[in-house]
Coordinates of N, CA, C and O and ligand atoms in Angstrom, one line a residue:
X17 N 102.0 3.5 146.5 CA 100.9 4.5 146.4 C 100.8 5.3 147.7 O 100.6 6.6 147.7
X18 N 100.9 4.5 148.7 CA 100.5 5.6 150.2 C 102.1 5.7 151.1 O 102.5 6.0 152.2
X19 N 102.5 5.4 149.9 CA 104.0 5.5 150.5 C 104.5 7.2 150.6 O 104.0 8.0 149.7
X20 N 105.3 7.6 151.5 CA 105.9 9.1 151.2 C 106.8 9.0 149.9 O 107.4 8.0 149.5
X21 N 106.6 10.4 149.2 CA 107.3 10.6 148.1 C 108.5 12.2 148.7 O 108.0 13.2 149.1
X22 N 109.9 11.9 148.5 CA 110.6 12.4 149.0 C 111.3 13.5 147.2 O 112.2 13.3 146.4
X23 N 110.4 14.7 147.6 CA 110.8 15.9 146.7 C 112.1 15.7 146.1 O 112.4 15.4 145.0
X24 N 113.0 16.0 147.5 CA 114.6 16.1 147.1 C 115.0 14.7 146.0 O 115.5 14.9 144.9
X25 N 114.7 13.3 146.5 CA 115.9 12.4 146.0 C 114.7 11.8 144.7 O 115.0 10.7 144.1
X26 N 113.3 12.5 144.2 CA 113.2 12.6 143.0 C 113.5 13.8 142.4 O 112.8 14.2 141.5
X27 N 114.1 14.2 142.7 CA 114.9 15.5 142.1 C 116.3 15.0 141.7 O 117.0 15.3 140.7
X28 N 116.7 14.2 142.9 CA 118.3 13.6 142.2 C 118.3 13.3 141.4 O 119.3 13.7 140.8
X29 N 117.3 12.3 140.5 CA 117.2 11.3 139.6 C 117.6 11.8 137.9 O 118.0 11.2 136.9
X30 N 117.3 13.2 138.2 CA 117.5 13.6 136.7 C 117.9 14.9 136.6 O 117.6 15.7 137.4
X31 N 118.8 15.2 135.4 CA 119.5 16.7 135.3 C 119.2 17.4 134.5 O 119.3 18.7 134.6
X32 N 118.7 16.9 133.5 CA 118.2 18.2 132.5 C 116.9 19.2 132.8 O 116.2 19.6 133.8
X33 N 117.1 19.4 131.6 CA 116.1 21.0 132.2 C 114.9 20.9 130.9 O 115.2 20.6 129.7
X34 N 113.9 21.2 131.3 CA 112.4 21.9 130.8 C 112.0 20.0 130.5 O 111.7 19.5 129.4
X35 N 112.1 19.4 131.3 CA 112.2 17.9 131.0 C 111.3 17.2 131.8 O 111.5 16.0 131.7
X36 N 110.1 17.5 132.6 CA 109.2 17.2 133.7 C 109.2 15.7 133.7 O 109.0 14.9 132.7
X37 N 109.3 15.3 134.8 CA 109.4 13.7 135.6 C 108.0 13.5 136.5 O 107.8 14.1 137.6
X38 N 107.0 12.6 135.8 CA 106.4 12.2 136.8 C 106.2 11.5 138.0 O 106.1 10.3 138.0
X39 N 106.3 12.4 139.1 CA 106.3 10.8 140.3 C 104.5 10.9 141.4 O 104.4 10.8 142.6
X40 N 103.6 11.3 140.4 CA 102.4 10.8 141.0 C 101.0 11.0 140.0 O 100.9 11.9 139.2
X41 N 99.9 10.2 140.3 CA 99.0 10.6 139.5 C 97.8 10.3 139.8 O 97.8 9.1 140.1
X42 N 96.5 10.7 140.0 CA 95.6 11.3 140.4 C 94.1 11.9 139.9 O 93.8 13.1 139.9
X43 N 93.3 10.9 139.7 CA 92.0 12.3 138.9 C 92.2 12.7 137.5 O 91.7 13.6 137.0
X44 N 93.1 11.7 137.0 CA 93.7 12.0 135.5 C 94.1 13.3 135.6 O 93.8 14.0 134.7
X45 N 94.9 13.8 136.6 CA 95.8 14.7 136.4 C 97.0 13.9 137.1 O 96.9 13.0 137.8
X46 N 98.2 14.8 136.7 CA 99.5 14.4 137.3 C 100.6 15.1 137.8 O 101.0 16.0 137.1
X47 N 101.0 14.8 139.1 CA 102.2 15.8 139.7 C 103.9 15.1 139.2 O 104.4 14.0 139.3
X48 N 104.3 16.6 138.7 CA 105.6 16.5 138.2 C 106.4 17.4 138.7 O 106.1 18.5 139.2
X49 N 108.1 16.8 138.5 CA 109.1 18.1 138.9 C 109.5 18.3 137.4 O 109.5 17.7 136.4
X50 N 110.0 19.6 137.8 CA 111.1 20.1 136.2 C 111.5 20.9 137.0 O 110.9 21.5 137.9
X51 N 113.4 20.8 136.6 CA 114.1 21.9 136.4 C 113.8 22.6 135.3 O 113.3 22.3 134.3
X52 N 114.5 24.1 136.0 CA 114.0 25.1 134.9 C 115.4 26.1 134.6 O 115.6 26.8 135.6
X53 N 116.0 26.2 134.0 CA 117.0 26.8 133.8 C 117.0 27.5 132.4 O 116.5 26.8 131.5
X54 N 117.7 29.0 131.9 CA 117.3 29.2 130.7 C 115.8 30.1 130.8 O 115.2 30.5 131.8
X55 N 115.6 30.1 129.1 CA 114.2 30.5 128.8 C 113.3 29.5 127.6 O 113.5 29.3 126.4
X56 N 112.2 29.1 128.5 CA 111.7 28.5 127.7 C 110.5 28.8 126.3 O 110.6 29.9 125.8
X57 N 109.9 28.2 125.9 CA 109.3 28.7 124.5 C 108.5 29.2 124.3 O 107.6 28.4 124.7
X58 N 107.8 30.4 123.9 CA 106.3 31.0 124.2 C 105.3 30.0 124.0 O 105.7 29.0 123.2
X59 N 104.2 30.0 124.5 CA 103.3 28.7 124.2 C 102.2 28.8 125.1 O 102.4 29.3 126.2
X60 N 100.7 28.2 124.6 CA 99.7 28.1 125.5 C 99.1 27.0 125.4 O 99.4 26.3 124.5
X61 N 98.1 26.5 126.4 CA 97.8 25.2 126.1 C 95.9 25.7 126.0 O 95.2 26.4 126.7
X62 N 95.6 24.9 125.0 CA 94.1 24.9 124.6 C 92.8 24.9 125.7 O 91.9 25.6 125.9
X63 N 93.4 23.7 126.1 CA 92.2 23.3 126.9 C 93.0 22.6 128.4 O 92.5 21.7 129.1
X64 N 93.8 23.0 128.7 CA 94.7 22.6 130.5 C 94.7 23.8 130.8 O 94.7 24.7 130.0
X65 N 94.7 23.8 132.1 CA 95.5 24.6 133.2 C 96.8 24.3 133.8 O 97.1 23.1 134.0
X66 N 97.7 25.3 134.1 CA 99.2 24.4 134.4 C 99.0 24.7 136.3 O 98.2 25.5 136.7
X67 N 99.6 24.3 137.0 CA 100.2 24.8 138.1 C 101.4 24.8 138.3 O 102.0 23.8 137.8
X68 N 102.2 25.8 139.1 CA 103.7 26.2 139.1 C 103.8 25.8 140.7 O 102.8 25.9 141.3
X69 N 104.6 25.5 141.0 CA 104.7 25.3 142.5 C 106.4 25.5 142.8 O 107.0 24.5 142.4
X70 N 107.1 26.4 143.2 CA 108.6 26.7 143.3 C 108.6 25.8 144.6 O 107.8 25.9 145.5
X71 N 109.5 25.0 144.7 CA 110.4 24.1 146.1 C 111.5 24.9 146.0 O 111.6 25.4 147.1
X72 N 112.7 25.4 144.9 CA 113.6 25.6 145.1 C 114.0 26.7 144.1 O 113.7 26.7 142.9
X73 N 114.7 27.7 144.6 CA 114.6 28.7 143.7 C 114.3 30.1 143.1 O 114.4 31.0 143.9
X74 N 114.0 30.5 141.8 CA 112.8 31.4 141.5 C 112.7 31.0 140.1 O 113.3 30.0 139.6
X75 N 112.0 31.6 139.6 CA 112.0 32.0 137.8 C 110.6 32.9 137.4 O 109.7 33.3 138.2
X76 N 110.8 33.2 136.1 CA 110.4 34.1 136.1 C 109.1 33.5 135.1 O 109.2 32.5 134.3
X77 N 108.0 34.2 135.3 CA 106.6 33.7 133.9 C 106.5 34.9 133.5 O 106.5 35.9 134.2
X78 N 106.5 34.9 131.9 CA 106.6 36.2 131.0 C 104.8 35.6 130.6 O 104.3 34.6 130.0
X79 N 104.4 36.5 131.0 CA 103.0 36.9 129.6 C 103.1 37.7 128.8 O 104.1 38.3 128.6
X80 N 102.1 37.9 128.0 CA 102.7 39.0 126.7 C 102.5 40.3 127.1 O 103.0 41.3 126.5
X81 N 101.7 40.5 128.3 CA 101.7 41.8 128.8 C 103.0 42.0 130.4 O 104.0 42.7 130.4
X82 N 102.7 41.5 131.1 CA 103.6 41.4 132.0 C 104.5 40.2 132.6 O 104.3 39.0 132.4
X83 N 105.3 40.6 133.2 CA 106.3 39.3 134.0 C 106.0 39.1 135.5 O 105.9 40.1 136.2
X84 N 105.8 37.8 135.9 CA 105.8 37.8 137.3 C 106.8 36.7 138.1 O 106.7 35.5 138.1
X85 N 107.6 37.3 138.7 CA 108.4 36.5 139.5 C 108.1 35.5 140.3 O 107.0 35.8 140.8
X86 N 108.5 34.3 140.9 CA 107.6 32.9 141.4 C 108.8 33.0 141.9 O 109.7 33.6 141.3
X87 N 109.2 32.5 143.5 CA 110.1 32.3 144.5 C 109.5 30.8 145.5 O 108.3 30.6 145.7
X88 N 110.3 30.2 146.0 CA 110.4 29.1 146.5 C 109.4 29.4 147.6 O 109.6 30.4 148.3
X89 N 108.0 28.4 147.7 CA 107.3 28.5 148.5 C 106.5 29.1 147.5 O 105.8 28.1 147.2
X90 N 106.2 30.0 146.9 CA 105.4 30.5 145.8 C 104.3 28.7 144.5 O 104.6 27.6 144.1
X91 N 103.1 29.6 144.3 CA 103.0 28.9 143.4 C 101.7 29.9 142.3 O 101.2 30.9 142.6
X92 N 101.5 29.3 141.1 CA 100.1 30.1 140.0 C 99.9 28.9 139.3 O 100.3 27.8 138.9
X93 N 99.0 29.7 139.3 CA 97.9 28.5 138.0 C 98.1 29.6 136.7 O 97.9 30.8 136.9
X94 N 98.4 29.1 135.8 CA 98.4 29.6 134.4 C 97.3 29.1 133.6 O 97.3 28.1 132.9
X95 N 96.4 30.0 133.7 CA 94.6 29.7 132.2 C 95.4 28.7 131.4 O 96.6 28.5 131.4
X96 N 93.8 28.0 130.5 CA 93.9 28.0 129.6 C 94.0 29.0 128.4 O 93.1 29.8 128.4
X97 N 94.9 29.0 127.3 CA 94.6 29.4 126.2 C 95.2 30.6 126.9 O 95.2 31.5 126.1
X98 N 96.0 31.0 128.2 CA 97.2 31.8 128.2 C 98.4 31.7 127.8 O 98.8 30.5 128.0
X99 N 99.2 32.4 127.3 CA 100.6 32.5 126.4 C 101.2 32.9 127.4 O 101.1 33.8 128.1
X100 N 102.2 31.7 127.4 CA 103.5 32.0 128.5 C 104.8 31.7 128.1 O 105.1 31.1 127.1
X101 N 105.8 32.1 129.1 CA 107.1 31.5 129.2 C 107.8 31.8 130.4 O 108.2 32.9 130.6
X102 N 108.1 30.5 131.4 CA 108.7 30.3 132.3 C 110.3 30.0 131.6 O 110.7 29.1 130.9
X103 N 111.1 31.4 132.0 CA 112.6 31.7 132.3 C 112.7 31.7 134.1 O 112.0 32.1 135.1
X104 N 114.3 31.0 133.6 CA 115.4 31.4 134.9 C 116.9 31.5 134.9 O 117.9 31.2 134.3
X105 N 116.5 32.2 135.8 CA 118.4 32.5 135.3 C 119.0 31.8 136.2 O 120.2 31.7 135.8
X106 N 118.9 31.3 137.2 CA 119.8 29.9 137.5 C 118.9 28.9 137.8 O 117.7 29.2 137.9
X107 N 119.3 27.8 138.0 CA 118.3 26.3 138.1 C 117.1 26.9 139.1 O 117.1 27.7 140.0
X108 N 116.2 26.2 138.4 CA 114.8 26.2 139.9 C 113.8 24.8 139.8 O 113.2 24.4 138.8
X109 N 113.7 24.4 141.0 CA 112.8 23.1 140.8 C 111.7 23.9 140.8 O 111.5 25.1 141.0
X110 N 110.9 22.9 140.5 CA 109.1 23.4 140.0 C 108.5 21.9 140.5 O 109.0 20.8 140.4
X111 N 107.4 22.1 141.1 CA 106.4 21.2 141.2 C 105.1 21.4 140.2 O 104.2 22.3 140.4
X112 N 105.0 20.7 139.1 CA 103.9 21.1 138.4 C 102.7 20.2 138.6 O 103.0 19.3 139.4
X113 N 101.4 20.3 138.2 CA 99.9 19.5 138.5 C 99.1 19.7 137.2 O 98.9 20.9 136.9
X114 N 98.8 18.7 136.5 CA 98.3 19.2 135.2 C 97.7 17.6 134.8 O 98.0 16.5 135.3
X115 N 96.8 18.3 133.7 CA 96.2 16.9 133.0 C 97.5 15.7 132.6 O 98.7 16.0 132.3
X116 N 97.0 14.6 132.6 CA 97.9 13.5 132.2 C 97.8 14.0 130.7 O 96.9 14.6 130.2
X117 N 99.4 13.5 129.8 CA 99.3 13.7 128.9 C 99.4 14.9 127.9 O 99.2 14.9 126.7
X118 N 99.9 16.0 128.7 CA 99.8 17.4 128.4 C 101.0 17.3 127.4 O 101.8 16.4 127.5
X119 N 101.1 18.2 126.5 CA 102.6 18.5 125.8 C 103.0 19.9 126.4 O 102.4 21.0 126.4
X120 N 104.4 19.5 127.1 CA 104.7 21.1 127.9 C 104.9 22.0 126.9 O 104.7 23.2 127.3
X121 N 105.3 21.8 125.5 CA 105.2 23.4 124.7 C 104.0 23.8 124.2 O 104.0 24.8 123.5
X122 N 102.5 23.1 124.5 CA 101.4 23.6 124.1 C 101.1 23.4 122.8 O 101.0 22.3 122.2
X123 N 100.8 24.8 122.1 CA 100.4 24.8 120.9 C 101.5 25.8 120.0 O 101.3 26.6 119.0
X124 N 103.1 25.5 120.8 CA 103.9 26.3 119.5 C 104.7 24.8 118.9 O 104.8 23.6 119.2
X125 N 105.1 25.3 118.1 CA 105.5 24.7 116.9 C 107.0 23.9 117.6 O 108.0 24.3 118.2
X126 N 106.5 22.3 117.0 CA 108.1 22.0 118.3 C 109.1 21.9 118.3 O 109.8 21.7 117.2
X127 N 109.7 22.0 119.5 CA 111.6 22.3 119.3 C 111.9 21.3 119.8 O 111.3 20.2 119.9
X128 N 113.4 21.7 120.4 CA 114.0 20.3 121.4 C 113.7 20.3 122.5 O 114.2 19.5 123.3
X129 N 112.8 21.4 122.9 CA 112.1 21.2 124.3 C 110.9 20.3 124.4 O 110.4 19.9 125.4
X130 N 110.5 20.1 123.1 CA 109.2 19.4 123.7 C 109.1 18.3 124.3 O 109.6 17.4 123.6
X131 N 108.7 18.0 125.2 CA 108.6 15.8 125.2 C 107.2 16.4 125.9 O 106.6 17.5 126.1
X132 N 106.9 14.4 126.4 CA 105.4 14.3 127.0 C 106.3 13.6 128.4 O 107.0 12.5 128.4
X133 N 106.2 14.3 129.3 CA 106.9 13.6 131.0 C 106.9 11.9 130.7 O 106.2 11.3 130.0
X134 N 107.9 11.6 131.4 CA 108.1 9.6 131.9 C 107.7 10.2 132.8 O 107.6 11.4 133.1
X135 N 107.5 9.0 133.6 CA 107.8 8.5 135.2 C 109.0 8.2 135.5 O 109.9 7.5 135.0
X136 N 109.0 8.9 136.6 CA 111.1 8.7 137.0 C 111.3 7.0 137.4 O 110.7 6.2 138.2
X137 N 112.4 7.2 136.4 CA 112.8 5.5 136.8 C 114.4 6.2 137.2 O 115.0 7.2 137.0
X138 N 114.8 4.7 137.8 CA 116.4 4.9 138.2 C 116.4 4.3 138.9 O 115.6 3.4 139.0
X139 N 117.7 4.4 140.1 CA 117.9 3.4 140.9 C 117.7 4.1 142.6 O 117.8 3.5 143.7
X140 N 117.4 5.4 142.3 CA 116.9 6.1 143.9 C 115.0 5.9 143.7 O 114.2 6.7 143.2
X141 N 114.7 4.9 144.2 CA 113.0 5.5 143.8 C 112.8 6.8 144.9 O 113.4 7.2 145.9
X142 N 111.5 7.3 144.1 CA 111.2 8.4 145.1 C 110.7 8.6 145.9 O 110.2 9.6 146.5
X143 N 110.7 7.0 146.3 CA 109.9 7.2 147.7 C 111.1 6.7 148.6 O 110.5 6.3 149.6
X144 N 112.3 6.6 148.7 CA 113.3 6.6 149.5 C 113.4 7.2 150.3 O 113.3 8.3 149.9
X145 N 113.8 7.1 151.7 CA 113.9 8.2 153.0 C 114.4 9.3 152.6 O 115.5 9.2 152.1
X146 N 113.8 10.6 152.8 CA 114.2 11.8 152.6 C 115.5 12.7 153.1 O 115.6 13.9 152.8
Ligands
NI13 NI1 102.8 25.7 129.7

């Protein structure tokens, strides 16, 4: 728990994309990474707020009125009950912060993007020297 958590080698742990890994949790919310590669599904969440936090990268958040570019070191909070879609055109880590238990596609209809985050398991834990 009070151990350092090392960004990069929980990022090794896994390769797919729109796939968020939790490696902390807090206040019944929880910090996750996702790769982000592609475009993901329009969708809003009811009653969460999301946070975006770029480590690595960019991508892009479409609203239905405008787009805003997110660049590494960059981060937004996305409302509730706002309609989004985080595209990228090449990979980008994300640090996300959001209620435990969230569904990352919200309230659209589900695809093969949806899951509910694990906790990263594997054999690098993420708290291994950085
Ligand atoms: Ni969302």
């Amino acid at each position: 728990m009070t151990e350092p958590i090392c960004l990069n080698n929980a990022l090794s742990t896994f390769h797919d994309h729109w796939s968020p890994r939790i490696i902390a949790s807090l206040n019944g919310q929880e910090v996750k990474l996702a790769k982000f590669q592609g475009a993901f599904d329009w969708h809003a969440h009811e009653n969460e707020d999301e946070l975006f936090l770029v480590i690595e990268g960019k991508f892009t958040m479409a609203f239905r009125d405008r787009e805003v570019e997110l660049k590494k070191g960059e981060m937004m909070v996305v409302p509730r009950g706002v309609e989004h879609r985080p595209m990228a055109d090449a990979e980008c880590h994300v640090l996300l912060f959001e209620p435990a238990g969230i569904v990352n596609t919200g309230n659209a209809v589900s695809s093969e993007k949806t899951n509910v985050a694990q906790w990263i398991k594997g054999t690098t834990p993420p708290s291994a020297p950085c």
